[in-house]
Structure formats: C-alpha cells, structure tokens
Amino acid sequence: MPYSSSSSSSLSESLISTDPPPTTISEAAAIQDAGDLSDGLRRRVVDATSKLTMDRCLITNTTDDVRYCHVLPRTTSERVIRRLEYSWGIKYGQLNVDSSSNILRLSIDMHKSFRRTFWFLIPEDLEILQIYKQHTKRGLVDNEFANLLSAGPYRYKLIASWFMKPHSITRYEDPPDVPTAMINDISRAYSFPYDDFPTIVSHVHPRFVIYHAGYCLSKNWIDFSYPHSKIRPTFIDIRSIYKLWTQHIPKNDHYFRQHPPHDQRDINDDRSQSSDCTRVERYNWKLGKPAEPLVTPLDRSTLRAFNVLGSGQSSKDDPVSHWLSQIPTSPHDFDMDPVSGMPLDYKYF
C-alpha cells in the first residue's frame, strides 16, 4: 500500500492525539468532487504533467487508483474566492478554479488525507514566500501580483500533521532506464515526519499551494507546528500571507462595481471557462432581469455533501444525485443587489 499504517511508538509526553477529527461537510463534498472534470480539462492537466509525473500520483508516484485533486477546492466559499481575486489582482468573477495550474493527481489515500488537511506542500525555495510576504498591494490598480514569479515547474516539500504519525508513505521510485511498467515494483517507505522525503516537482502554481498551506495551518496550527518546530518561522510567514490574501475587501473600494458584463464573464485562464464555483450568473446586467429561471437556492457542493453524509455512498441512483444531475451548472446566488451590484451583507467581504 502506498499509504499504510506502521507501529510508530507514541511519545511519553504525548499531549496531542493522533486520532483525526470527524470529516467535515466541506471536506466530504471536496472528496466527493474528485475526478469530476471535463475531458478538455483532463487533457490540459495531462499536457502540464507530461514531462513531470505523467499519469502518476504526485506523492507516491504510483499509477494505481489516481484521482484529480483541486488544490484550491471547488467547494471554496465565494466570499473567499472574491478576496483571493482582490489580493491576486484578478477581475471580479475571473479566478478560474478549474485551471490546470490548480489541479494535481493523487492516489485515493493521499487525496483523502490532503482534503482533510493532514498534509500540505511548501515551496522549497523560501524566497517565494518572501516575495509574496513583501507584496502587500491588493486590488486591481497597479497590482503586479501575476508577474511576481517566473513560470514553473516548481519544487515543493511535503509537510505532514501529527495525524499522519501512525502512517508511512511508500513512494515508488522512478530511476533512469526503468520501463514505466516496472516502476510500481521499486519502492521505499518513509516514516513520519518524512523529513527525508524527496523533493516534489510540480506544475501547480505556488499561489494555490501557499493558500492551501495557510488554510491548513490556520485550522490545525499545533498539529503541524509541534512536529516541525524547526521550520516554525516558515509556518508563521505562510500564515501571515494567508491572512493577508483572505482579509476582507475595504468598503470604500469599487472592486464589486468592476465586474465584466454578463456575456463577457468567461475568462482566458488555461483556455477554459471558470468553474461553477466562481462563474456565478446572478443577474443579466444588460437586460435587467435574472439570467436564468430560479432552480434551487442550494449549490452543487452542498448537495454533494448531503448526499455523502446521508447515504454513505456515491451511487448515481440515489434521489439527490439524480436531482443534482438535472440542475444547470450555473446556479444562482442571491448575495448581491442586482441594481447596485453591491453585496447584500457587505461587511462579510
């Protein structure tokens, strides 16, 4: 098994339980969402990884039961998406979660543990963190965020939480002159805290990786900082960057009035349309009426979560999945005044 249990001895001073908390609704929805990609997006991910990991798991380097994983999940709230757009200098509604630079491949076990925030990646080159930390400019005016880093691929280091202590990670080696069919026969097991785990090379952009790392640290600071006390200053930098990127948008900013017209909201990011999570068609600004008939106030990720928690399975025959398949891919979201274009509850942005 690429991700297996081992007989790790417990610390005598153990104050932190290695028993993970229950899966949250958002985590369940993100796990359920794995693999739900269009054929075009799959091809773009394949093209981006053709010279790196190809069709293998980024961590275990195995081809067995590999899934696609969004680093910034599709289930991310629109409030957070808007704040990231504002921080990254992206126009309203044009952050594409379904970009190949936000998607990696993971084995089923590594995918579940990734979605449950049990591990994350950090840039091996810490200068990247310093660049982002020093860039405090937010908004669309004179924001050079997109030009801060050169093109990838990028090198990352694996960081695991205390919940991974009972487990070892088996990585299948990829030495020169070894046929692909034989890769799964040459492996090495790494034990927690995986300090000797090889450098991970990926096409995924550092902005998504750092956001995910900051989210994990904000949620489980002790579980990560305790076993990795030597790099705690790096964690502090990541968390400060995360807080900067996700803080509220100033009330006096005109960001919400700068959204593109209704028929121009598709973006040219990775030659694909923005995802359901980010491409929310609230109102037809030209015609002054709703763009589509009202279908349901629930979004797709919430329905998926209800399906997972309620049935315990992902069968397409259950009522929720059948109902979900009939819903258009661009649900309405009524958190904005269609006349003024301002959020109804502005303080939460």
XYZ file of N, CA and C in Angstrom, residues 169-322:
462
model
N 4.546 6.487 4.287
C 4.205 6.770 2.891
C 5.195 6.031 2.008
N 4.682 5.173 1.172
C 5.526 4.416 0.252
C 5.553 5.125 -1.097
N 6.749 5.491 -1.513
C 6.920 6.143 -2.814
C 7.647 5.199 -3.759
N 7.078 5.024 -4.928
C 7.672 4.155 -5.933
C 8.684 4.953 -6.735
N 9.878 4.426 -6.799
C 10.986 5.146 -7.415
C 10.854 5.153 -8.933
N 11.483 6.143 -9.524
C 11.453 6.296 -10.978
C 12.878 6.521 -11.484
N 13.750 5.522 -11.308
C 15.141 5.699 -11.725
C 15.277 5.701 -13.245
N 16.384 6.206 -13.755
C 16.598 6.226 -15.213
C 16.610 4.819 -15.798
N 16.166 4.728 -17.036
C 16.235 3.484 -17.816
C 15.372 2.364 -17.254
N 14.393 2.699 -16.415
C 13.473 1.683 -15.914
C 12.144 1.835 -16.638
N 11.636 0.798 -17.293
C 10.358 0.902 -18.008
C 9.231 1.305 -17.063
N 8.280 2.054 -17.607
C 7.155 2.518 -16.793
C 6.425 1.360 -16.133
N 6.289 0.249 -16.808
C 5.566 -0.904 -16.256
C 6.233 -1.470 -15.009
N 7.533 -1.183 -14.805
C 8.254 -1.740 -13.659
C 8.358 -0.751 -12.495
N 7.864 0.471 -12.678
C 8.026 1.484 -11.645
C 7.393 1.048 -10.331
N 6.192 0.430 -10.406
C 5.481 0.039 -9.200
C 6.146 -1.125 -8.464
N 7.252 -1.637 -8.959
C 7.951 -2.731 -8.285
C 9.154 -2.247 -7.477
N 9.504 -0.972 -7.597
C 10.659 -0.422 -6.886
C 10.153 0.687 -5.974
N 10.244 0.468 -4.676
C 9.640 1.428 -3.753
C 10.483 1.597 -2.496
N 10.133 2.676 -1.751
C 10.759 2.936 -0.472
C 9.721 3.550 0.461
N 9.694 3.096 1.696
C 8.745 3.608 2.683
C 9.401 4.720 3.510
N 8.651 5.802 3.714
C 9.122 6.938 4.509
C 8.251 7.074 5.754
N 8.909 7.294 6.884
C 8.198 7.396 8.160
C 8.033 8.853 8.576
N 7.004 9.085 9.366
C 6.725 10.416 9.895
C 7.922 10.932 10.694
N 8.309 12.200 10.567
C 7.642 13.298 9.849
C 8.105 13.482 8.407
N 8.672 12.436 7.796
C 9.023 12.439 6.373
C 10.052 13.514 6.001
N 10.978 13.777 6.889
C 11.995 14.803 6.626
C 12.878 14.444 5.444
N 13.039 13.152 5.194
C 13.888 12.708 4.086
C 13.100 12.422 2.810
N 11.835 12.842 2.786
C 11.018 12.602 1.598
C 11.576 13.419 0.433
N 11.616 12.843 -0.766
C 12.217 13.543 -1.913
C 11.509 14.857 -2.248
N 12.236 15.744 -2.892
C 11.646 16.979 -3.380
C 10.569 16.663 -4.408
N 9.461 17.381 -4.322
C 8.326 17.154 -5.220
C 8.322 18.254 -6.281
N 8.362 17.854 -7.530
C 8.362 18.810 -8.640
C 6.984 18.790 -9.285
N 6.376 19.968 -9.411
C 5.006 20.031 -9.915
C 4.790 21.293 -10.749
N 3.769 21.233 -11.608
C 3.352 22.385 -12.406
C 2.421 23.301 -11.622
N 1.873 22.839 -10.494
C 0.887 23.607 -9.729
C 1.513 24.904 -9.230
N 0.781 26.014 -9.387
C 1.320 27.331 -9.069
C 1.433 27.538 -7.564
N 2.497 28.201 -7.102
C 2.699 28.418 -5.661
C 1.566 29.183 -4.967
N 0.832 30.037 -5.705
C -0.236 30.791 -5.029
C -1.297 29.846 -4.490
N -1.624 28.787 -5.229
C -2.603 27.814 -4.760
C -2.018 26.974 -3.628
N -0.758 26.587 -3.766
C -0.096 25.771 -2.750
C 0.003 26.531 -1.428
N 0.379 27.800 -1.491
C 0.529 28.602 -0.268
C -0.829 28.865 0.377
N -1.848 29.103 -0.448
C -3.189 29.278 0.127
C -3.587 28.023 0.903
N -3.404 26.849 0.295
C -3.788 25.603 0.965
C -2.981 25.387 2.238
N -1.687 25.669 2.182
C -0.846 25.523 3.375
C -1.316 26.460 4.482
N -1.631 27.711 4.126
C -2.111 28.664 5.109
C -3.431 28.247 5.714
N -4.300 27.682 4.890
C -5.589 27.188 5.397
C -5.376 26.057 6.403
N -4.480 25.128 6.056
C -4.192 24.008 6.967
C -3.611 24.510 8.288
N -2.686 25.454 8.220
C -2.057 25.972 9.437
C -3.046 26.760 10.282
N -3.936 27.496 9.651
C -4.929 28.254 10.401
C -5.918 27.329 11.093
N -6.138 26.177 10.504
C -7.096 25.223 11.061
C -6.453 24.323 12.109
N -5.208 23.900 11.872
C -4.549 22.922 12.756
C -3.117 23.355 13.070
N -2.945 24.508 13.662
C -1.613 25.047 13.913
C -0.756 24.110 14.763
N -1.280 23.653 15.878
C -0.493 22.823 16.795
C -0.117 21.500 16.139
N -1.035 20.914 15.392
C -0.791 19.608 14.785
C 0.325 19.646 13.741
N 0.594 20.813 13.190
C 1.697 20.950 12.235
C 2.953 21.522 12.892
N 2.794 22.525 13.734
C 3.960 23.208 14.297
C 4.679 22.358 15.338
N 3.956 21.486 16.037
C 4.608 20.664 17.062
C 5.647 19.708 16.460
N 5.306 18.913 15.434
C 6.325 18.001 14.876
C 7.330 18.684 13.952
N 7.105 19.952 13.597
C 8.006 20.650 12.686
C 8.467 21.964 13.314
N 8.881 21.904 14.549
C 9.231 23.122 15.284
C 10.410 23.876 14.663
N 11.303 23.169 13.956
C 12.477 23.813 13.379
C 12.121 24.783 12.251
N 10.997 24.550 11.595
C 10.615 25.430 10.491
C 9.370 26.249 10.864
N 9.156 26.433 12.142
C 8.007 27.221 12.582
C 8.027 28.648 12.037
N 9.200 29.301 11.923
C 9.199 30.642 11.296
C 8.633 30.638 9.878
N 8.886 29.566 9.125
C 8.310 29.449 7.788
C 6.800 29.350 7.864
N 6.301 28.599 8.844
C 4.855 28.487 9.035
C 4.240 29.844 9.359
N 4.943 30.624 10.160
C 4.443 31.955 10.519
C 4.330 32.837 9.279
N 5.329 32.755 8.395
C 5.281 33.529 7.156
C 4.097 33.099 6.286
N 3.890 31.777 6.169
C 2.791 31.262 5.347
C 1.449 31.713 5.908
N 1.308 31.637 7.204
C 0.036 32.024 7.813
C -0.224 33.520 7.664
N 0.830 34.335 7.733
C 0.650 35.782 7.557
C 0.239 36.104 6.114
N 0.819 35.386 5.140
C 0.439 35.575 3.743
C -1.020 35.175 3.544
N -1.402 34.048 4.125
C -2.782 33.567 4.024
C -3.763 34.592 4.606
N -3.430 35.152 5.748
C -4.312 36.139 6.373
C -4.420 37.396 5.516
N -3.309 37.803 4.889
C -3.349 38.965 4.014
C -4.259 38.708 2.818
N -4.122 37.545 2.198
C -4.896 37.226 1.000
C -6.384 37.076 1.292
N -6.742 36.660 2.494
C -8.144 36.347 2.791
C -8.821 37.380 3.689
N -8.169 38.500 3.943
C -8.835 39.514 4.747
C -9.894 40.235 3.920
N -10.826 40.903 4.615
C -11.974 41.486 3.929
C -11.555 42.583 2.952
N -12.411 42.813 1.991
C -12.182 43.858 0.990
C -12.665 45.188 1.553
N -11.860 46.234 1.485
C -12.257 47.531 2.048
C -13.597 48.019 1.493
N -14.391 48.634 2.357
C -15.726 49.082 1.950
C -15.677 50.181 0.898
N -14.636 50.999 0.931
C -14.573 52.120 0.001
C -13.979 51.751 -1.345
N -13.706 50.460 -1.566
C -13.143 50.028 -2.841
C -14.263 49.759 -3.844
N -14.018 50.043 -5.111
C -15.032 49.859 -6.152
C -14.887 48.515 -6.862
N -14.261 47.577 -6.200
C -13.999 46.271 -6.809
C -15.288 45.601 -7.284
N -16.354 45.658 -6.468
C -17.585 44.959 -6.808
C -18.325 45.613 -7.970
N -17.970 46.837 -8.308
C -18.617 47.505 -9.432
C -17.846 47.309 -10.735
N -16.719 46.584 -10.665
C -15.873 46.433 -11.840
C -16.003 45.073 -12.491
N -17.105 44.363 -12.171
C -17.283 43.056 -12.790
C -17.590 43.224 -14.262
N -17.223 42.255 -15.105
C -17.474 42.367 -16.542
C -18.954 42.188 -16.847
N -19.412 42.579 -18.029
C -20.800 42.343 -18.410
C -21.137 40.867 -18.376
N -22.438 40.569 -18.333
C -22.898 39.190 -18.186
C -22.343 38.267 -19.263
N -22.261 38.761 -20.497
C -21.834 37.896 -21.584
C -20.334 37.911 -21.795
N -19.571 38.483 -20.864
C -18.118 38.530 -21.000
C -17.416 37.972 -19.769
N -18.097 37.104 -19.031
C -17.523 36.630 -17.779
C -16.655 35.392 -17.948
N -16.654 34.778 -19.128
C -15.727 33.670 -19.347
C -14.315 34.223 -19.439
N -13.372 33.534 -18.847
C -12.023 34.063 -18.781
C -11.077 33.232 -19.630
N -9.959 33.797 -19.960
C -8.967 33.129 -20.787
C -7.838 32.598 -19.917
N -8.206 31.864 -18.863
C -7.239 31.255 -17.962
C -7.133 29.786 -18.317
N -5.992 29.372 -18.847
C -5.780 27.980 -19.223
C -6.736 27.563 -20.341
N -7.208 28.534 -21.123
C -8.097 28.289 -22.257
C -9.362 27.547 -21.841
N -9.846 27.823 -20.650
C -11.066 27.165 -20.181
C -11.967 28.177 -19.503
N -13.231 27.812 -19.360
C -14.151 28.660 -18.640
C -13.943 28.500 -17.142
N -14.305 29.536 -16.405
C -14.194 29.440 -14.952
C -15.185 28.424 -14.431
N -14.921 27.892 -13.266
C -15.695 26.780 -12.734
C -17.043 27.232 -12.213
N -17.906 26.247 -11.888
C -19.218 26.553 -11.332
C -19.091 27.390 -10.080
N -18.056 27.135 -9.305
C -17.885 27.826 -8.028
C -17.616 29.307 -8.241
N -16.912 29.649 -9.310
C -16.517 31.044 -9.495
C -17.322 31.764 -10.567
N -17.944 31.016 -11.448
C -18.715 31.671 -12.510
C -20.178 31.675 -12.124
N -20.565 32.576 -11.248
C -21.924 32.638 -10.722
C -22.724 33.663 -11.527
N -23.759 33.213 -12.207
C -24.570 34.106 -13.016
C -25.736 34.619 -12.181
N -25.515 35.722 -11.485
C -26.543 36.242 -10.597
C -27.620 37.005 -11.357
N -27.188 37.774 -12.359
C -28.095 38.748 -12.945
C -27.629 39.110 -14.336
N -28.562 39.322 -15.226
C -28.215 39.775 -16.559
C -28.167 41.294 -16.536
N -26.961 41.845 -16.476
C -26.797 43.273 -16.268
C -27.268 44.084 -17.471
N -27.293 43.493 -18.639
C -27.753 44.228 -19.823
C -29.283 44.290 -19.876
N -29.932 43.137 -19.634
C -31.381 43.065 -19.758
C -32.099 43.485 -18.488
N -31.397 43.532 -17.382
C -32.007 43.951 -16.126
C -32.972 42.941 -15.562
N -32.696 41.654 -15.786
C -33.564 40.609 -15.246
C -32.716 39.374 -14.987
N -33.250 38.417 -14.204
C -32.467 37.212 -13.916
C -32.038 36.507 -15.194
N -30.810 36.003 -15.205
C -30.277 35.372 -16.408
C -30.942 34.042 -16.701
N -31.384 33.318 -15.665
C -31.998 32.015 -15.831
C -33.135 31.888 -14.830
N -34.114 31.009 -15.076
C -35.163 30.774 -14.084
C -34.562 30.223 -12.799
N -35.158 30.564 -11.672
C -34.682 30.076 -10.392
C -34.864 28.577 -10.314
N -33.805 27.855 -9.958
C -33.873 26.400 -9.864
C -33.866 25.963 -8.416
N -32.837 26.377 -7.684
C -32.719 25.987 -6.285
C -31.756 26.924 -5.588
N -31.970 27.215 -4.286
C -31.029 28.074 -3.563
C -29.799 27.333 -3.076
N -29.757 26.001 -3.273
C -28.611 25.214 -2.817
C -27.610 25.069 -3.946
N -26.317 25.185 -3.604
C -25.308 24.988 -4.634
C -24.954 23.512 -4.742
N -24.203 23.195 -5.787
C -23.904 21.788 -6.086
C -23.058 21.125 -5.011
N -22.089 21.850 -4.462
C -21.216 21.253 -3.449
C -22.001 20.905 -2.196
N -22.986 21.737 -1.819
C -23.803 21.441 -0.640
C -24.623 20.186 -0.864
N -25.184 20.058 -2.072
C -25.966 18.870 -2.379
C -25.103 17.615 -2.349
N -23.875 17.736 -2.860
C -22.977 16.583 -2.809
C -22.685 16.184 -1.373
N -22.504 17.179 -0.499
C -22.221 16.891 0.909
C -23.391 16.182 1.556
N -24.620 16.638 1.303
C -25.804 15.972 1.841
C -25.877 14.539 1.348
N -25.503 14.351 0.095
C -25.545 13.019 -0.477
C -24.560 12.081 0.226
N -23.335 12.578 0.479
C -22.309 11.764 1.130
C -22.714 11.413 2.553
N -23.140 12.436 3.316
C -23.451 12.230 4.722
C -24.742 11.451 4.907
N -25.671 11.617 3.970
C -26.969 10.973 4.135
C -26.978 9.529 3.710
N -26.300 9.217 2.610
C -26.380 7.865 2.077
C -25.144 7.039 2.351
N -24.010 7.721 2.601
C -22.771 6.997 2.842
C -22.182 6.400 1.593
N -22.724 6.738 0.423
C -22.202 6.215 -0.820
C -22.407 7.239 -1.916
N -21.767 7.012 -3.052
C -21.810 7.974 -4.143
C -22.602 7.440 -5.331
N -23.572 6.553 -5.073
C -24.345 5.955 -6.144
C -25.104 7.009 -6.933
N -25.106 6.871 -8.255
C -25.817 7.818 -9.095
C -27.316 7.545 -9.108
N -27.751 6.443 -8.470
C -29.160 6.080 -8.481
C -29.941 6.696 -7.339
N -29.253 7.289 -6.338
C -29.993 7.839 -5.207
C -30.658 9.144 -5.626
N -31.711 9.576 -4.917
C -32.509 10.749 -5.326
C -31.708 12.036 -5.441
N -30.773 12.286 -4.490
C -30.034 13.541 -4.520
C -29.155 13.625 -5.762
N -28.447 12.533 -6.081
C -27.590 12.546 -7.271
C -28.425 12.697 -8.548
N -29.595 12.037 -8.573
C -30.459 12.166 -9.744
C -30.938 13.605 -9.895
